[in-house]
Each structure stands twice: as C-alpha cells, then as structure tokens.
Amino acid sequence: MIYLKSRDEIEHMRKSGGILRDCLLFLEERVKPGVSTKRLDEFAYEYIVRHDSKPSFLGYGGFPGTICASVDDVVVHGFPSDKRLKEGEILSIDCGLIFKGWQADAARTVAVGEISEEKRALIDVTRESFFEGVKHFKAGGRLGDISHAVQTYCESRGYGVVRSMVGHGIGREMHEDPSVPNFGKEGHGIRLEEGLVLAIEPMITLGTWETTGTGWTCVTKDGKPAAHYENTVALTEHGAEILTL
Ligand code: MG
Ligand code: MG
C-alpha cells in the first residue's frame, strides 16, 4: 500500500529532513582516526533528542544504536562499537529520526583521515549514482527508471550494485511501500506521481555485488569496501525535492 503525501505532510517531512541533514553534518565533522563509532552514536542521540526528535533506528527490530556505523566491507547495519576508527578506513553512517510523527532517513560514507584513491572514487561514484537516480524521479516515469539509472551508472564504471538491500517509501513509517531497488529495468515498476516520498539509497561495492552475513550483518562477499549514500526525496509539484540535503 503506497501512501501519497499531501503538501502539508511534505512540509512536515521537510522539517524532519532538515534536522537529519544537520545531524549528519554534525557527525561527519567528528569522524576521525581514534574516535569510536559508539561515541559517534552518542553524539547522534544527543543531537536528535536536543532537536525534539526521536531516533528511529534505536530499538527498531532490536537494533542497538541511533546510527548504523558500517566500516569498510560492512555494507549496512553495522553496530556502533568501542572499536576506534583507523586512518584509511571508510565509515558509512546511516541515521533516521522522527520529528512530530514524520520520518527522515539518510546515509553518508565518510573518509577516516587519508584514504586511498580507489576508496575515494567509490564514495564519489556512490553519491553521483544517487543523483543519476533522482534525475528520473519525475511524474509520469516509472520506478524502474530510477533503479536502472543507478545501476548503469555504477556498473558501467566497474562497481558492484548490492541486491540484498534496497531503498523504500517513507512517511509516518520508516519503511513503506514501494521497495526501491538500485537495479532494474527502465519503463517497469509503479508509475511515479506527486506525493511519493522515497528513501533512495545506492549501496555500491569495489568488487562483487554479492553480500553475506546472518542477522543484522551485511558484508561484501569478497571483503572489498562498500559505500552507501541515501536521502529522503519527495516528488512535489515542482519535481523531486531532496529533503535531507
Ligand atoms: Mg537509512
Ligand atoms: Mg533507508
């Protein structure tokens, strides 16, 4: 069941999105060698609560953190821990919050100190592929147009597109219909219309697209690094509007 949002409802989601955007900027500034992801998680919790919001991940299906903190080959859903970040690693921070009943969900992959050229390129291509997808988030198009754009942008450059995790609709619930895969066919899937709000979130790897793991764990099968870039995006009368940027 897809819930289209009214202009008023999107206005609420714009506010939730703005808080999350600023929270992620606040966290990104604090990513450096020697910091534990547990500490970043505490920063996120404090930030969200201070802005009259609620962390949406904490306790979701038993998840133990305010953020997902996924280092290097961990694709998504990494648990915050006492382990300290090391120079050269990449950290994906995924965070969600609820403000006055409306959800926002977004993720960034951040360099820990100096990183290799290939990790830098992975982060860049992942972010760029999101914007390629958003170009196709327009009334009259099909959901598959977004998926296809993300997939071809990444695969044509030799990167892997994760299949086991996908984006989603978002609103009063964090995960609503429809599912938004980062792979698919143009001209297929539901028709895109005003009022749709989606979390579009490419998860891209330096090697194989295959992942492994049980429970929460999602790591690349070949141990190569993965990056994640996500925003909550609304389709309004003026076109696609990124609410968490
Ligand atoms: Mg997310
Ligand atoms: Mg999401």
mmCIF file with all atom_site columns, N, CA and C in Angstrom, residues 210-241:
data_model
loop_
_atom_site.group_PDB
_atom_site.id
_atom_site.type_symbol
_atom_site.label_atom_id
_atom_site.label_alt_id
_atom_site.label_comp_id
_atom_site.label_asym_id
_atom_site.label_entity_id
_atom_site.label_seq_id
_atom_site.pdbx_PDB_ins_code
_atom_site.Cartn_x
_atom_site.Cartn_y
_atom_site.Cartn_z
_atom_site.occupancy
_atom_site.B_iso_or_equiv
_atom_site.pdbx_formal_charge
_atom_site.auth_seq_id
_atom_site.auth_comp_id
_atom_site.auth_asym_id
_atom_site.auth_atom_id
_atom_site.pdbx_PDB_model_num
ATOM 1  N N  . GLU A 1 210 ? 27.764 -9.240  -4.502 1.00 0.00 ? 210 GLU A N  1
ATOM 2  C CA . GLU A 1 210 ? 27.212 -10.241 -3.579 1.00 0.00 ? 210 GLU A CA 1
ATOM 3  C C  . GLU A 1 210 ? 27.573 -9.925  -2.131 1.00 0.00 ? 210 GLU A C  1
ATOM 4  N N  . THR A 1 211 ? 26.605 -10.145 -1.264 1.00 0.00 ? 211 THR A N  1
ATOM 5  C CA . THR A 1 211 ? 26.825 -9.894  0.164  1.00 0.00 ? 211 THR A CA 1
ATOM 6  C C  . THR A 1 211 ? 26.593 -11.180 0.941  1.00 0.00 ? 211 THR A C  1
ATOM 7  N N  . THR A 1 212 ? 27.058 -11.166 2.170  1.00 0.00 ? 212 THR A N  1
ATOM 8  C CA . THR A 1 212 ? 26.879 -12.329 3.026  1.00 0.00 ? 212 THR A CA 1
ATOM 9  C C  . THR A 1 212 ? 26.617 -11.846 4.452  1.00 0.00 ? 212 THR A C  1
ATOM 10 N N  . GLY A 1 213 ? 26.319 -12.782 5.330  1.00 0.00 ? 213 GLY A N  1
ATOM 11 C CA . GLY A 1 213 ? 26.083 -12.405 6.715  1.00 0.00 ? 213 GLY A CA 1
ATOM 12 C C  . GLY A 1 213 ? 24.752 -12.931 7.207  1.00 0.00 ? 213 GLY A C  1
ATOM 13 N N  . THR A 1 214 ? 24.651 -13.043 8.527  1.00 0.00 ? 214 THR A N  1
ATOM 14 C CA . THR A 1 214 ? 23.408 -13.510 9.126  1.00 0.00 ? 214 THR A CA 1
ATOM 15 C C  . THR A 1 214 ? 22.906 -12.432 10.081 1.00 0.00 ? 214 THR A C  1
ATOM 16 N N  . GLY A 1 215 ? 21.616 -12.441 10.333 1.00 0.00 ? 215 GLY A N  1
ATOM 17 C CA . GLY A 1 215 ? 21.041 -11.437 11.233 1.00 0.00 ? 215 GLY A CA 1
ATOM 18 C C  . GLY A 1 215 ? 21.222 -10.051 10.652 1.00 0.00 ? 215 GLY A C  1
ATOM 19 N N  . TRP A 1 216 ? 21.727 -9.122  11.450 1.00 0.00 ? 216 TRP A N  1
ATOM 20 C CA . TRP A 1 216 ? 21.890 -7.742  11.005 1.00 0.00 ? 216 TRP A CA 1
ATOM 21 C C  . TRP A 1 216 ? 23.041 -7.573  10.032 1.00 0.00 ? 216 TRP A C  1
ATOM 22 N N  . THR A 1 217 ? 24.032 -8.461  10.141 1.00 0.00 ? 217 THR A N  1
ATOM 23 C CA . THR A 1 217 ? 25.280 -8.278  9.400  1.00 0.00 ? 217 THR A CA 1
ATOM 24 C C  . THR A 1 217 ? 25.067 -8.310  7.893  1.00 0.00 ? 217 THR A C  1
ATOM 25 N N  . CYS A 1 218 ? 25.640 -7.350  7.210  1.00 0.00 ? 218 CYS A N  1
ATOM 26 C CA . CYS A 1 218 ? 25.626 -7.373  5.746  1.00 0.00 ? 218 CYS A CA 1
ATOM 27 C C  . CYS A 1 218 ? 27.003 -6.903  5.289  1.00 0.00 ? 218 CYS A C  1
ATOM 28 N N  . VAL A 1 219 ? 27.826 -7.849  4.861  1.00 0.00 ? 219 VAL A N  1
ATOM 29 C CA . VAL A 1 219 ? 29.180 -7.522  4.413  1.00 0.00 ? 219 VAL A CA 1
ATOM 30 C C  . VAL A 1 219 ? 29.372 -8.013  2.984  1.00 0.00 ? 219 VAL A C  1
ATOM 31 N N  . THR A 1 220 ? 30.351 -7.425  2.296  1.00 0.00 ? 220 THR A N  1
ATOM 32 C CA . THR A 1 220 ? 30.620 -7.878  0.933  1.00 0.00 ? 220 THR A CA 1
ATOM 33 C C  . THR A 1 220 ? 31.229 -9.272  0.982  1.00 0.00 ? 220 THR A C  1
ATOM 34 N N  . LYS A 1 221 ? 30.865 -10.084 0.006  1.00 0.00 ? 221 LYS A N  1
ATOM 35 C CA . LYS A 1 221 ? 31.325 -11.467 -0.010 1.00 0.00 ? 221 LYS A CA 1
ATOM 36 C C  . LYS A 1 221 ? 32.832 -11.562 -0.242 1.00 0.00 ? 221 LYS A C  1
ATOM 37 N N  . ASP A 1 222 ? 33.384 -10.618 -0.995 1.00 0.00 ? 222 ASP A N  1
ATOM 38 C CA . ASP A 1 222 ? 34.824 -10.663 -1.289 1.00 0.00 ? 222 ASP A CA 1
ATOM 39 C C  . ASP A 1 222 ? 35.654 -9.801  -0.347 1.00 0.00 ? 222 ASP A C  1
ATOM 40 N N  . GLY A 1 223 ? 35.008 -9.206  0.660  1.00 0.00 ? 223 GLY A N  1
ATOM 41 C CA . GLY A 1 223 ? 35.758 -8.425  1.650  1.00 0.00 ? 223 GLY A CA 1
ATOM 42 C C  . GLY A 1 223 ? 36.185 -7.048  1.166  1.00 0.00 ? 223 GLY A C  1
ATOM 43 N N  . LYS A 1 224 ? 35.768 -6.672  -0.040 1.00 0.00 ? 224 LYS A N  1
ATOM 44 C CA . LYS A 1 224 ? 36.133 -5.341  -0.545 1.00 0.00 ? 224 LYS A CA 1
ATOM 45 C C  . LYS A 1 224 ? 35.190 -4.288  0.031  1.00 0.00 ? 224 LYS A C  1
ATOM 46 N N  . PRO A 1 225 ? 35.642 -3.031  0.059  1.00 0.00 ? 225 PRO A N  1
ATOM 47 C CA . PRO A 1 225 ? 34.831 -1.993  0.687  1.00 0.00 ? 225 PRO A CA 1
ATOM 48 C C  . PRO A 1 225 ? 33.530 -1.672  -0.059 1.00 0.00 ? 225 PRO A C  1
ATOM 49 N N  . ALA A 1 226 ? 32.582 -1.146  0.700  1.00 0.00 ? 226 ALA A N  1
ATOM 50 C CA . ALA A 1 226 ? 31.291 -0.731  0.157  1.00 0.00 ? 226 ALA A CA 1
ATOM 51 C C  . ALA A 1 226 ? 30.991 0.688   0.639  1.00 0.00 ? 226 ALA A C  1
ATOM 52 N N  . ALA A 1 227 ? 30.200 1.400   -0.157 1.00 0.00 ? 227 ALA A N  1
ATOM 53 C CA . ALA A 1 227 ? 29.773 2.744   0.242  1.00 0.00 ? 227 ALA A CA 1
ATOM 54 C C  . ALA A 1 227 ? 28.249 2.850   0.126  1.00 0.00 ? 227 ALA A C  1
ATOM 55 N N  . HIS A 1 228 ? 27.702 3.832   0.835  1.00 0.00 ? 228 HIS A N  1
ATOM 56 C CA . HIS A 1 228 ? 26.247 3.998   0.940  1.00 0.00 ? 228 HIS A CA 1
ATOM 57 C C  . HIS A 1 228 ? 25.957 5.492   0.907  1.00 0.00 ? 228 HIS A C  1
ATOM 58 N N  . TYR A 1 229 ? 24.959 5.860   0.116  1.00 0.00 ? 229 TYR A N  1
ATOM 59 C CA . TYR A 1 229 ? 24.553 7.267   0.094  1.00 0.00 ? 229 TYR A CA 1
ATOM 60 C C  . TYR A 1 229 ? 23.032 7.305   -0.031 1.00 0.00 ? 229 TYR A C  1
ATOM 61 N N  . GLU A 1 230 ? 22.399 7.973   0.883  1.00 0.00 ? 230 GLU A N  1
ATOM 62 C CA . GLU A 1 230 ? 20.927 7.936   0.943  1.00 0.00 ? 230 GLU A CA 1
ATOM 63 C C  . GLU A 1 230 ? 20.351 9.303   1.293  1.00 0.00 ? 230 GLU A C  1
ATOM 64 N N  . ASN A 1 231 ? 19.238 9.604   0.644  1.00 0.00 ? 231 ASN A N  1
ATOM 65 C CA . ASN A 1 231 ? 18.442 10.760  1.059  1.00 0.00 ? 231 ASN A CA 1
ATOM 66 C C  . ASN A 1 231 ? 16.965 10.428  0.961  1.00 0.00 ? 231 ASN A C  1
ATOM 67 N N  . THR A 1 232 ? 16.179 11.164  1.741  1.00 0.00 ? 232 THR A N  1
ATOM 68 C CA . THR A 1 232 ? 14.719 11.111  1.644  1.00 0.00 ? 232 THR A CA 1
ATOM 69 C C  . THR A 1 232 ? 14.308 12.148  0.607  1.00 0.00 ? 232 THR A C  1
ATOM 70 N N  . VAL A 1 233 ? 13.570 11.704  -0.408 1.00 0.00 ? 233 VAL A N  1
ATOM 71 C CA . VAL A 1 233 ? 13.263 12.569  -1.555 1.00 0.00 ? 233 VAL A CA 1
ATOM 72 C C  . VAL A 1 233 ? 11.750 12.574  -1.810 1.00 0.00 ? 233 VAL A C  1
ATOM 73 N N  . ALA A 1 234 ? 11.178 13.764  -1.946 1.00 0.00 ? 234 ALA A N  1
ATOM 74 C CA . ALA A 1 234 ? 9.737  13.891  -2.202 1.00 0.00 ? 234 ALA A CA 1
ATOM 75 C C  . ALA A 1 234 ? 9.496  14.340  -3.637 1.00 0.00 ? 234 ALA A C  1
ATOM 76 N N  . LEU A 1 235 ? 8.461  13.795  -4.238 1.00 0.00 ? 235 LEU A N  1
ATOM 77 C CA . LEU A 1 235 ? 8.058  14.271  -5.564 1.00 0.00 ? 235 LEU A CA 1
ATOM 78 C C  . LEU A 1 235 ? 6.924  15.284  -5.377 1.00 0.00 ? 235 LEU A C  1
ATOM 79 N N  . THR A 1 236 ? 7.239  16.552  -5.634 1.00 0.00 ? 236 THR A N  1
ATOM 80 C CA . THR A 1 236 ? 6.271  17.636  -5.440 1.00 0.00 ? 236 THR A CA 1
ATOM 81 C C  . THR A 1 236 ? 5.838  18.183  -6.797 1.00 0.00 ? 236 THR A C  1
ATOM 82 N N  . GLU A 1 237 ? 4.970  19.176  -6.749 1.00 0.00 ? 237 GLU A N  1
ATOM 83 C CA . GLU A 1 237 ? 4.526  19.824  -7.993 1.00 0.00 ? 237 GLU A CA 1
ATOM 84 C C  . GLU A 1 237 ? 5.698  20.439  -8.761 1.00 0.00 ? 237 GLU A C  1
ATOM 85 N N  . HIS A 1 238 ? 6.803  20.716  -8.042 1.00 0.00 ? 238 HIS A N  1
ATOM 86 C CA . HIS A 1 238 ? 7.980  21.329  -8.674 1.00 0.00 ? 238 HIS A CA 1
ATOM 87 C C  . HIS A 1 238 ? 9.024  20.297  -9.077 1.00 0.00 ? 238 HIS A C  1
ATOM 88 N N  . GLY A 1 239 ? 8.724  19.006  -8.890 1.00 0.00 ? 239 GLY A N  1
ATOM 89 C CA . GLY A 1 239 ? 9.686  17.959  -9.217 1.00 0.00 ? 239 GLY A CA 1
ATOM 90 C C  . GLY A 1 239 ? 10.269 17.337  -7.957 1.00 0.00 ? 239 GLY A C  1
ATOM 91 N N  . ALA A 1 240 ? 11.374 16.609  -8.115 1.00 0.00 ? 240 ALA A N  1
ATOM 92 C CA . ALA A 1 240 ? 11.969 15.896  -6.982 1.00 0.00 ? 240 ALA A CA 1
ATOM 93 C C  . ALA A 1 240 ? 12.650 16.899  -6.052 1.00 0.00 ? 240 ALA A C  1
ATOM 94 N N  . GLU A 1 241 ? 12.356 16.773  -4.774 1.00 0.00 ? 241 GLU A N  1
ATOM 95 C CA . GLU A 1 241 ? 12.985 17.646  -3.773 1.00 0.00 ? 241 GLU A CA 1
ATOM 96 C C  . GLU A 1 241 ? 13.658 16.772  -2.719 1.00 0.00 ? 241 GLU A C  1
#
